[in-house]
């Protein structure tokens, strides 16, 4: 097999800002078709990458014999239908996070892909970021000793005027900051520390006039190893919007932080390893200064996409796989259930939770208000 011929379903922000550079530098795949229910967005992406085939209906792109695999880049509540239809059409699937809002939908997707024998990669691109990979290696090598705790912090402004990201923070999409943003750090913590056995969470809505779902959350994960991860996630900060992780082991403590978000930068994380209560070693990775070289070698979305194409070419299981995607759906659902019950929730979950009553309770109970003020968001792109 030559290069994998890729079709994009959902030509919004992710296809443009995140995967746009990847389409330019991809070696193992090529963009051959685009589809969006919004014809204008599909056309913009088509023209930007000089793609011949453009569709506004799912059947069109799935019947296209020049498409081997599809990238599902639609809002989370619109992942299920294209994934099931693509599997039936025999196309391999690269599906953005969160895979689904419920375990039942995730299971339907997995079953459809297994029945058709197509690959399903749920995308957590941080696993393709050199800095995150370096931490994974340090843990594996035992440099930190026994790792007993990770503290993750995720601040990402999500209050703005009308934008193209209308699905974010809506009930229909499945949730707010815990689902949409928390999915990433949950995957990082699970990838580093292993499967999760218990979830405890708190959540609130500080800007009820702007959105109906949680904008602030605190989630504690207990891993099967006995280790603990905590995530503080907020959509409301006047600071830069920081992402950071502290990894505590019996032999070393690692601090890892970006000045903004790893999502939008080619810069490596600032990393310091503290050992023996006295030495501090700078483990920040080197980065070549050449911009296009940086994109080719370091851009996590390109590396994720190349891995997916390589798995199709070499008939290998993509990592992260569908079980990894499902595990995060389970954690998110357990977090909402924990907030509803005010108690720790043990995994595995038998079924998903209907979080709608929770969101409306949080909304009604909110003592906060921004009084009409806006926060600018890096997602606020007008079309
Ligand atoms: N990994 C990351 O860093 C990252 C960052 C941003 C978004 N995402 C994920 O990517 C996905 C898309 O996010 P986005 O920010 O690009 O959203 P977006 O709203 O900017 O774009 C979504 C596009 O999908 C189209 N669409 C909606 N329903 C459709 C359907 N049924 N069929 C075809 N097209 C449809 C919309 O018209 C829109 O153009 C989400 O799952 C999101 O969580 C991931």
Short mmCIF file of C-alpha atoms and ligand atoms in Angstrom, two decimals:
data_model
loop_
_atom_site.label_atom_id
_atom_site.label_comp_id
_atom_site.label_asym_id
_atom_site.label_seq_id
_atom_site.Cartn_x
_atom_site.Cartn_y
_atom_site.Cartn_z
CA UNK A 1 0.00 0.00 0.00
CA UNK A 2 1.23 3.52 -0.81
CA UNK A 3 0.21 6.61 1.08
CA UNK A 4 -3.06 6.40 2.95
CA UNK A 5 -5.77 8.52 1.30
CA UNK A 6 -7.49 10.52 4.00
CA UNK A 7 -10.89 12.20 4.07
CA UNK A 8 -11.76 14.82 6.67
CA UNK A 9 -15.26 14.83 8.17
CA UNK A 10 -15.77 18.15 9.97
CA UNK A 11 -13.82 21.10 8.56
CA UNK A 12 -13.69 23.34 11.63
CA UNK A 13 -11.00 24.60 13.94
CA UNK A 14 -9.20 21.26 14.43
CA UNK A 15 -8.94 20.56 10.69
CA UNK A 16 -7.58 24.03 10.11
CA UNK A 17 -5.30 25.07 12.96
CA UNK A 18 -4.27 21.70 14.36
CA UNK A 19 -4.17 19.37 11.34
CA UNK A 20 -3.61 22.01 8.65
CA UNK A 21 0.19 21.97 9.12
CA UNK A 22 0.11 18.18 9.32
CA UNK A 23 -1.57 17.89 5.90
CA UNK A 24 1.28 19.90 4.39
CA UNK A 25 4.08 17.75 5.78
CA UNK A 26 2.52 14.28 5.93
CA UNK A 27 4.66 11.51 4.40
CA UNK A 28 2.55 8.41 4.97
CA UNK A 29 -0.81 9.91 4.13
CA UNK A 30 -2.40 12.45 1.81
CA UNK A 31 -5.58 14.48 2.07
CA UNK A 32 -7.86 13.46 -0.79
CA UNK A 33 -11.35 14.55 0.29
CA UNK A 34 -13.13 16.85 2.71
CA UNK A 35 -16.69 16.89 4.00
CA UNK A 36 -18.69 19.26 6.18
CA UNK A 37 -22.42 19.86 6.46
CA UNK A 38 -21.43 23.52 6.17
CA UNK A 39 -20.43 23.86 2.50
CA UNK A 40 -18.47 27.06 3.08
CA UNK A 41 -16.16 25.47 5.64
CA UNK A 42 -15.62 22.42 3.44
CA UNK A 43 -14.70 24.67 0.52
CA UNK A 44 -12.22 26.70 2.58
CA UNK A 45 -10.37 23.53 3.59
CA UNK A 46 -10.57 22.13 0.06
CA UNK A 47 -9.03 25.26 -1.43
CA UNK A 48 -6.39 25.62 1.24
CA UNK A 49 -5.00 22.16 0.56
CA UNK A 50 -5.84 21.84 -3.12
CA UNK A 51 -8.10 18.85 -2.56
CA UNK A 52 -10.19 17.68 -5.54
CA UNK A 53 -13.12 16.08 -3.71
CA UNK A 54 -15.49 18.02 -1.52
CA UNK A 55 -18.76 16.80 0.02
CA UNK A 56 -21.56 18.07 2.21
CA UNK A 57 -23.05 14.63 2.83
CA UNK A 58 -21.62 11.66 4.65
CA UNK A 59 -22.63 9.15 1.97
CA UNK A 60 -20.61 11.04 -0.63
CA UNK A 61 -17.28 10.90 1.17
CA UNK A 62 -17.86 7.33 2.36
CA UNK A 63 -18.66 6.09 -1.15
CA UNK A 64 -15.51 7.73 -2.49
CA UNK A 65 -13.11 4.98 -3.56
CA UNK A 66 -10.23 7.43 -3.27
CA UNK A 67 -10.65 7.56 0.50
CA UNK A 68 -9.05 4.79 2.60
CA UNK A 69 -9.59 6.36 5.99
CA UNK A 70 -11.49 9.23 7.57
CA UNK A 71 -10.62 11.73 10.24
CA UNK A 72 -13.70 12.44 12.36
CA UNK A 73 -13.26 16.06 13.45
CA UNK A 74 -16.89 16.91 14.17
CA UNK A 75 -18.18 18.07 17.58
CA UNK A 76 -18.33 15.20 20.11
CA UNK A 77 -22.11 14.69 19.78
CA UNK A 78 -21.56 14.12 16.05
CA UNK A 79 -18.85 11.44 16.33
CA UNK A 80 -21.16 8.42 16.57
CA UNK A 81 -22.94 8.62 13.20
CA UNK A 82 -19.83 9.15 11.02
CA UNK A 83 -17.84 6.52 12.90
CA UNK A 84 -20.56 3.86 12.51
CA UNK A 85 -21.15 4.75 8.87
CA UNK A 86 -17.42 4.86 8.07
CA UNK A 87 -16.90 1.46 9.69
CA UNK A 88 -19.74 0.00 7.61
CA UNK A 89 -18.16 1.53 4.51
CA UNK A 90 -14.84 -0.18 5.37
CA UNK A 91 -12.91 3.03 6.07
CA UNK A 92 -10.36 3.18 8.88
CA UNK A 93 -11.13 5.86 11.47
CA UNK A 94 -9.12 8.50 13.26
CA UNK A 95 -11.53 10.01 15.80
CA UNK A 96 -10.83 13.12 17.85
CA UNK A 97 -11.42 13.16 21.60
CA UNK A 98 -13.68 12.84 23.47
CA UNK A 99 -14.61 9.69 21.59
CA UNK A 100 -18.22 9.90 22.86
CA UNK A 101 -20.22 11.29 25.74
CA UNK A 102 -21.50 7.90 26.90
CA UNK A 103 -20.11 4.39 27.26
CA UNK A 104 -23.01 3.03 25.22
CA UNK A 105 -22.04 5.18 22.23
CA UNK A 106 -18.35 4.31 22.64
CA UNK A 107 -19.27 0.62 22.69
CA UNK A 108 -21.39 0.95 19.55
CA UNK A 109 -18.43 2.57 17.79
CA UNK A 110 -16.02 -0.14 18.94
CA UNK A 111 -18.40 -2.95 17.93
CA UNK A 112 -18.98 -1.43 14.48
CA UNK A 113 -15.23 -1.16 13.85
CA UNK A 114 -14.56 -4.68 15.09
CA UNK A 115 -17.36 -6.08 12.94
CA UNK A 116 -15.93 -4.41 9.83
CA UNK A 117 -12.29 -5.07 10.69
CA UNK A 118 -11.32 -1.40 10.41
CA UNK A 119 -8.90 0.42 12.67
CA UNK A 120 -10.20 2.95 15.18
CA UNK A 121 -7.71 5.33 16.70
CA UNK A 122 -9.01 7.69 19.37
CA UNK A 123 -6.75 10.65 19.24
CA UNK A 124 -4.91 11.91 22.30
CA UNK A 125 -2.10 13.75 20.58
CA UNK A 126 -0.20 14.48 23.79
CA UNK A 127 1.05 10.91 23.55
CA UNK A 128 2.92 12.10 20.42
CA UNK A 129 4.45 15.13 22.12
CA UNK A 130 8.17 14.62 22.85
CA UNK A 131 7.95 16.22 26.31
CA UNK A 132 5.09 13.95 27.44
CA UNK A 133 6.91 10.98 25.93
CA UNK A 134 10.09 11.90 27.87
CA UNK A 135 8.15 11.81 31.15
CA UNK A 136 6.68 8.43 30.21
CA UNK A 137 10.25 7.15 29.61
CA UNK A 138 11.51 8.57 32.93
CA UNK A 139 8.68 6.80 34.76
CA UNK A 140 9.34 3.55 32.88
CA UNK A 141 13.10 3.72 33.49
CA UNK A 142 12.44 4.13 37.23
CA UNK A 143 14.24 7.47 37.38
CA UNK A 144 11.48 8.82 39.65
CA UNK A 145 11.25 5.61 41.72
CA UNK A 146 7.70 4.49 42.53
CA UNK A 147 5.35 7.16 41.20
CA UNK A 148 2.60 7.78 43.72
CA UNK A 149 1.03 11.06 42.58
CA UNK A 150 0.46 13.33 39.58
CA UNK A 151 -0.98 16.82 39.97
CA UNK A 152 -2.31 18.28 36.75
CA UNK A 153 -3.42 21.86 36.23
CA UNK A 154 -5.34 22.97 33.16
CA UNK A 155 -6.48 26.60 32.76
CA UNK A 156 -8.06 27.42 29.44
CA UNK A 157 -10.31 30.42 28.91
CA UNK A 158 -13.70 29.39 27.49
CA UNK A 159 -15.91 32.46 27.84
CA UNK A 160 -16.22 34.60 24.78
CA UNK A 161 -18.56 35.99 22.20
CA UNK A 162 -20.10 34.06 19.31
CA UNK A 163 -17.54 31.80 17.74
CA UNK A 164 -17.09 28.77 15.56
CA UNK A 165 -16.78 26.61 18.63
CA UNK A 166 -20.46 26.67 19.43
CA UNK A 167 -20.50 23.08 20.71
CA UNK A 168 -18.12 23.72 23.59
CA UNK A 169 -19.67 23.89 27.07
CA UNK A 170 -23.09 22.79 25.77
CA UNK A 171 -25.28 20.09 27.29
CA UNK A 172 -25.68 18.48 23.84
CA UNK A 173 -21.93 17.91 23.53
CA UNK A 174 -21.98 15.94 26.79
CA UNK A 175 -20.41 18.37 29.22
CA UNK A 176 -18.09 21.25 29.96
CA UNK A 177 -14.48 21.55 31.05
CA UNK A 178 -14.28 18.09 32.64
CA UNK A 179 -15.25 16.36 29.39
CA UNK A 180 -13.92 18.67 26.70
CA UNK A 181 -10.59 19.65 28.25
CA UNK A 182 -10.25 17.18 31.11
CA UNK A 183 -10.17 14.28 28.62
CA UNK A 184 -6.58 15.23 27.75
CA UNK A 185 -5.02 15.30 31.23
CA UNK A 186 -7.08 12.23 32.21
CA UNK A 187 -5.48 10.36 29.32
CA UNK A 188 -2.01 11.62 30.26
CA UNK A 189 -2.44 10.50 33.89
CA UNK A 190 -3.80 7.10 32.86
CA UNK A 191 -1.05 6.62 30.26
CA UNK A 192 1.64 7.44 32.85
CA UNK A 193 0.16 5.74 35.93
CA UNK A 194 -2.10 3.00 34.57
CA UNK A 195 -5.79 2.11 34.80
CA UNK A 196 -8.11 4.03 37.09
CA UNK A 197 -10.18 2.34 39.81
CA UNK A 198 -11.97 5.25 41.54
CA UNK A 199 -13.06 8.79 40.67
CA UNK A 200 -14.04 11.65 43.01
CA UNK A 201 -15.04 15.02 41.61
CA UNK A 202 -16.37 18.49 42.33
CA UNK A 203 -17.66 20.95 39.75
CA UNK A 204 -19.34 24.34 39.52
CA UNK A 205 -20.52 26.98 37.07
CA UNK A 206 -19.06 30.43 37.64
CA UNK A 207 -20.43 31.99 34.44
CA UNK A 208 -24.04 30.69 34.29
CA UNK A 209 -25.08 33.48 31.93
CA UNK A 210 -22.55 32.20 29.37
CA UNK A 211 -22.98 28.43 29.43
CA UNK A 212 -25.04 25.65 31.00
CA UNK A 213 -22.22 23.23 31.90
CA UNK A 214 -19.37 23.21 34.40
CA UNK A 215 -16.55 25.69 33.88
CA UNK A 216 -14.53 24.75 36.97
CA UNK A 217 -13.75 21.23 38.17
CA UNK A 218 -11.53 19.29 40.51
CA UNK A 219 -11.16 15.56 39.92
CA UNK A 220 -9.22 12.96 41.89
CA UNK A 221 -8.36 9.66 40.21
CA UNK A 222 -7.21 6.62 42.17
CA UNK A 223 -5.19 4.30 39.94
CA UNK A 224 -5.12 0.53 40.27
CA UNK A 225 -1.47 0.81 41.38
CA UNK A 226 -2.69 2.81 44.40
CA UNK A 227 -1.28 6.06 42.95
CA UNK A 228 -3.42 9.19 42.84
CA UNK A 229 -3.86 11.89 40.18
CA UNK A 230 -5.58 15.19 40.70
CA UNK A 231 -6.80 17.55 38.02
CA UNK A 232 -7.75 21.17 38.55
CA UNK A 233 -9.46 22.39 35.39
CA UNK A 234 -10.92 25.82 34.74
CA UNK A 235 -12.29 27.80 31.83
CA UNK A 236 -11.95 31.01 33.81
CA UNK A 237 -8.58 32.61 34.36
CA UNK A 238 -7.19 36.07 33.78
CA UNK A 239 -3.70 34.59 33.56
CA UNK A 240 -2.08 33.02 30.48
CA UNK A 241 -4.00 29.76 30.61
CA UNK A 242 -1.45 27.39 32.03
CA UNK A 243 -1.01 23.67 31.63
CA UNK A 244 1.27 21.92 34.09
CA UNK A 245 1.97 18.53 35.64
CA UNK A 246 3.92 17.57 38.75
CA UNK A 247 4.94 13.95 39.03
CA UNK A 248 5.89 12.70 42.48
CA UNK A 249 7.99 9.55 42.87
CA UNK A 250 9.93 8.00 45.74
CA UNK A 251 13.23 8.97 44.07
CA UNK A 252 12.40 12.16 42.25
CA UNK A 253 9.84 14.89 41.68
CA UNK A 254 9.35 16.23 38.19
CA UNK A 255 7.83 19.58 37.35
CA UNK A 256 6.58 20.05 33.83
CA UNK A 257 4.92 23.22 32.60
CA UNK A 258 4.12 25.27 29.57
CA UNK A 259 3.61 28.99 29.68
CA UNK A 260 0.38 28.51 27.75
CA UNK A 261 -0.87 25.19 26.39
CA UNK A 262 0.95 22.25 24.89
CA UNK A 263 -1.93 22.10 22.39
CA UNK A 264 -0.91 25.22 20.55
CA UNK A 265 2.86 25.35 20.83
CA UNK A 266 5.87 23.70 19.26
CA UNK A 267 7.94 24.60 22.31
CA UNK A 268 8.93 21.77 24.62
CA UNK A 269 7.71 21.83 28.22
CA UNK A 270 9.94 23.43 30.83
CA UNK A 271 10.98 20.38 32.86
CA UNK A 272 12.91 20.21 36.12
CA UNK A 273 13.74 17.04 38.01
CA UNK A 274 14.34 17.34 41.76
CA UNK A 275 16.25 14.49 43.43
CA UNK A 276 17.55 13.75 46.93
CA UNK A 277 15.80 16.85 48.24
CA UNK A 278 18.68 18.97 46.95
CA UNK A 279 19.58 18.59 43.24
CA UNK A 280 17.56 20.22 40.48
CA UNK A 281 18.26 19.11 36.92
CA UNK A 282 16.89 20.93 33.89
CA UNK A 283 15.41 18.25 31.62
CA UNK A 284 13.81 20.64 29.11
CA UNK A 285 14.23 19.09 25.67
CA UNK A 286 16.31 20.80 23.02
CA UNK A 287 14.41 22.20 20.07
CA UNK A 288 15.84 23.21 16.69
CA UNK A 289 14.95 26.78 15.78
CA UNK A 290 14.03 26.09 12.15
CA UNK A 291 10.20 26.51 11.95
CA UNK A 292 9.37 24.00 9.21
CA UNK A 293 11.81 21.49 10.66
CA UNK A 294 10.03 21.92 13.99
CA UNK A 295 6.66 21.18 12.39
CA UNK A 296 7.99 18.13 10.53
CA UNK A 297 9.72 16.68 13.58
CA UNK A 298 7.74 17.92 16.56
CA UNK A 299 4.15 18.76 15.65
CA UNK A 300 2.16 16.33 17.77
CA UNK A 301 -0.84 16.29 15.42
CA UNK A 302 1.37 15.37 12.47
CA UNK A 303 3.09 12.63 14.48
CA UNK A 304 -0.31 11.24 15.57
CA UNK A 305 -1.56 11.22 11.98
CA UNK A 306 1.62 9.59 10.65
CA UNK A 307 1.28 6.89 13.31
CA UNK A 308 -2.31 6.22 12.24
CA UNK A 309 -1.29 5.94 8.58
CA UNK A 310 1.66 3.70 9.47
CA UNK A 311 -0.69 1.38 11.39
CA UNK A 312 -2.89 1.06 8.29
CA UNK A 313 0.07 0.46 5.98
CA UNK A 314 1.74 -2.07 8.32
CA UNK A 315 -1.54 -3.51 9.67
CA UNK A 316 -0.81 -2.64 13.30
CA UNK A 317 -3.06 -1.62 16.19
CA UNK A 318 -3.01 2.19 16.62
CA UNK A 319 -2.10 3.57 20.03
CA UNK A 320 -4.04 5.06 21.71
CA UNK A 321 -6.69 2.56 20.70
CA UNK A 322 -10.44 2.43 21.11
CA UNK A 323 -10.13 0.97 24.63
CA UNK A 324 -8.06 4.00 25.65
CA UNK A 325 -10.74 6.30 24.25
CA UNK A 326 -13.47 4.38 26.07
CA UNK A 327 -11.53 4.50 29.35
CA UNK A 328 -11.60 8.31 29.24
CA UNK A 329 -15.34 8.33 28.49
CA UNK A 330 -15.74 6.16 31.59
CA UNK A 331 -13.66 8.51 33.76
CA UNK A 332 -15.61 11.56 32.59
CA UNK A 333 -18.93 9.82 33.28
CA UNK A 334 -17.71 8.70 36.70
CA UNK A 335 -16.65 12.28 37.47
CA UNK A 336 -20.15 13.59 36.69
CA UNK A 337 -21.72 10.78 38.72
CA UNK A 338 -19.41 11.62 41.63
CA UNK A 339 -20.48 15.28 41.55
CA UNK A 340 -24.14 14.19 41.46
CA UNK A 341 -23.76 11.81 44.38
CA UNK A 342 -21.24 13.80 46.36
CA UNK A 343 -19.28 10.56 46.71
CA UNK A 344 -16.43 8.52 45.29
CA UNK A 345 -17.39 6.35 42.31
CA UNK A 346 -15.74 2.98 41.77
CA UNK A 347 -14.93 1.71 38.27
CA UNK A 348 -15.90 -0.10 36.14
CA UNK A 349 -19.12 1.80 35.54
CA UNK A 350 -22.00 -0.41 34.47
CA UNK A 351 -23.64 2.35 32.48
CA UNK A 352 -23.28 6.01 31.65
CA UNK A 353 -24.84 8.74 33.68
CA UNK A 354 -27.42 11.21 32.36
CA UNK A 355 -25.63 14.38 33.43
CA UNK A 356 -28.34 16.78 32.25
CA UNK A 357 -30.01 17.08 35.70
CA UNK A 358 -26.55 17.72 37.17
CA UNK A 359 -25.83 20.57 34.76
CA UNK A 360 -29.20 22.20 35.44
CA UNK A 361 -28.69 21.81 39.22
CA UNK A 362 -25.22 23.38 39.02
CA UNK A 363 -26.64 26.14 36.85
CA UNK A 364 -29.47 26.96 39.24
CA UNK A 365 -27.26 26.70 42.31
CA UNK A 366 -24.52 28.95 40.98
CA UNK A 367 -24.00 31.98 43.24
CA UNK A 368 -21.65 33.51 40.64
CA UNK A 369 -22.03 35.85 37.72
CA UNK A 370 -19.71 37.64 35.32
CA UNK A 371 -22.38 40.32 34.96
CA UNK A 372 -22.16 40.25 31.20
CA UNK A 373 -18.39 40.58 31.04
CA UNK A 374 -16.47 38.52 28.45
CA UNK A 375 -13.17 36.81 28.60
CA UNK A 376 -11.43 36.51 25.29
CA UNK A 377 -10.80 32.93 24.25
CA UNK A 378 -8.21 31.65 21.86
CA UNK A 379 -11.04 29.62 20.35
CA UNK A 380 -13.12 32.70 19.54
CA UNK A 381 -12.82 32.75 15.83
CA UNK A 382 -15.58 34.34 13.85
CA UNK A 383 -16.51 32.87 10.51
N1 LIG B 1 -6.92 17.39 20.35
C1 LIG B 1 -7.08 18.69 20.44
O1 LIG B 1 -6.17 19.43 20.81
C2 LIG B 1 -8.38 19.28 20.03
C3 LIG B 1 -8.52 20.67 19.91
C4 LIG B 1 -9.72 21.17 19.42
C5 LIG B 1 -10.77 20.32 19.14
N2 LIG B 1 -10.61 18.98 19.33
C6 LIG B 1 -11.71 18.06 19.05
O2 LIG B 1 -11.94 18.04 17.65
C7 LIG B 1 -13.35 17.93 17.37
C8 LIG B 1 -13.78 19.13 16.56
O3 LIG B 1 -13.52 20.32 17.25
P1 LIG B 1 -13.41 21.72 16.49
O4 LIG B 1 -12.86 22.68 17.47
O5 LIG B 1 -12.74 21.54 15.19
O6 LIG B 1 -14.96 22.04 16.25
P2 LIG B 1 -15.58 23.14 15.26
O7 LIG B 1 -16.93 23.46 15.80
O8 LIG B 1 -14.63 24.25 15.02
O9 LIG B 1 -15.70 22.33 13.89
C9 LIG B 1 -16.56 21.23 13.75
C10 LIG B 1 -16.99 21.17 12.29
O10 LIG B 1 -17.81 20.01 12.14
C11 LIG B 1 -18.90 20.37 11.29
N3 LIG B 1 -20.00 19.44 11.56
C12 LIG B 1 -20.88 19.45 12.58
N4 LIG B 1 -21.70 18.38 12.48
C13 LIG B 1 -21.31 17.69 11.38
C14 LIG B 1 -21.74 16.48 10.79
N5 LIG B 1 -22.73 15.77 11.32
N6 LIG B 1 -21.10 16.05 9.68
C15 LIG B 1 -20.07 16.77 9.15
N7 LIG B 1 -19.62 17.92 9.67
C16 LIG B 1 -20.23 18.37 10.79
C17 LIG B 1 -19.22 21.80 11.63
O11 LIG B 1 -19.91 22.44 10.57
C18 LIG B 1 -17.82 22.37 11.85
O12 LIG B 1 -17.27 22.89 10.67
C19 LIG B 1 -14.02 17.82 18.75
O13 LIG B 1 -14.18 16.48 19.09
C20 LIG B 1 -13.02 18.48 19.68
O14 LIG B 1 -13.10 18.04 21.01
C21 LIG B 1 -9.45 18.46 19.75
#
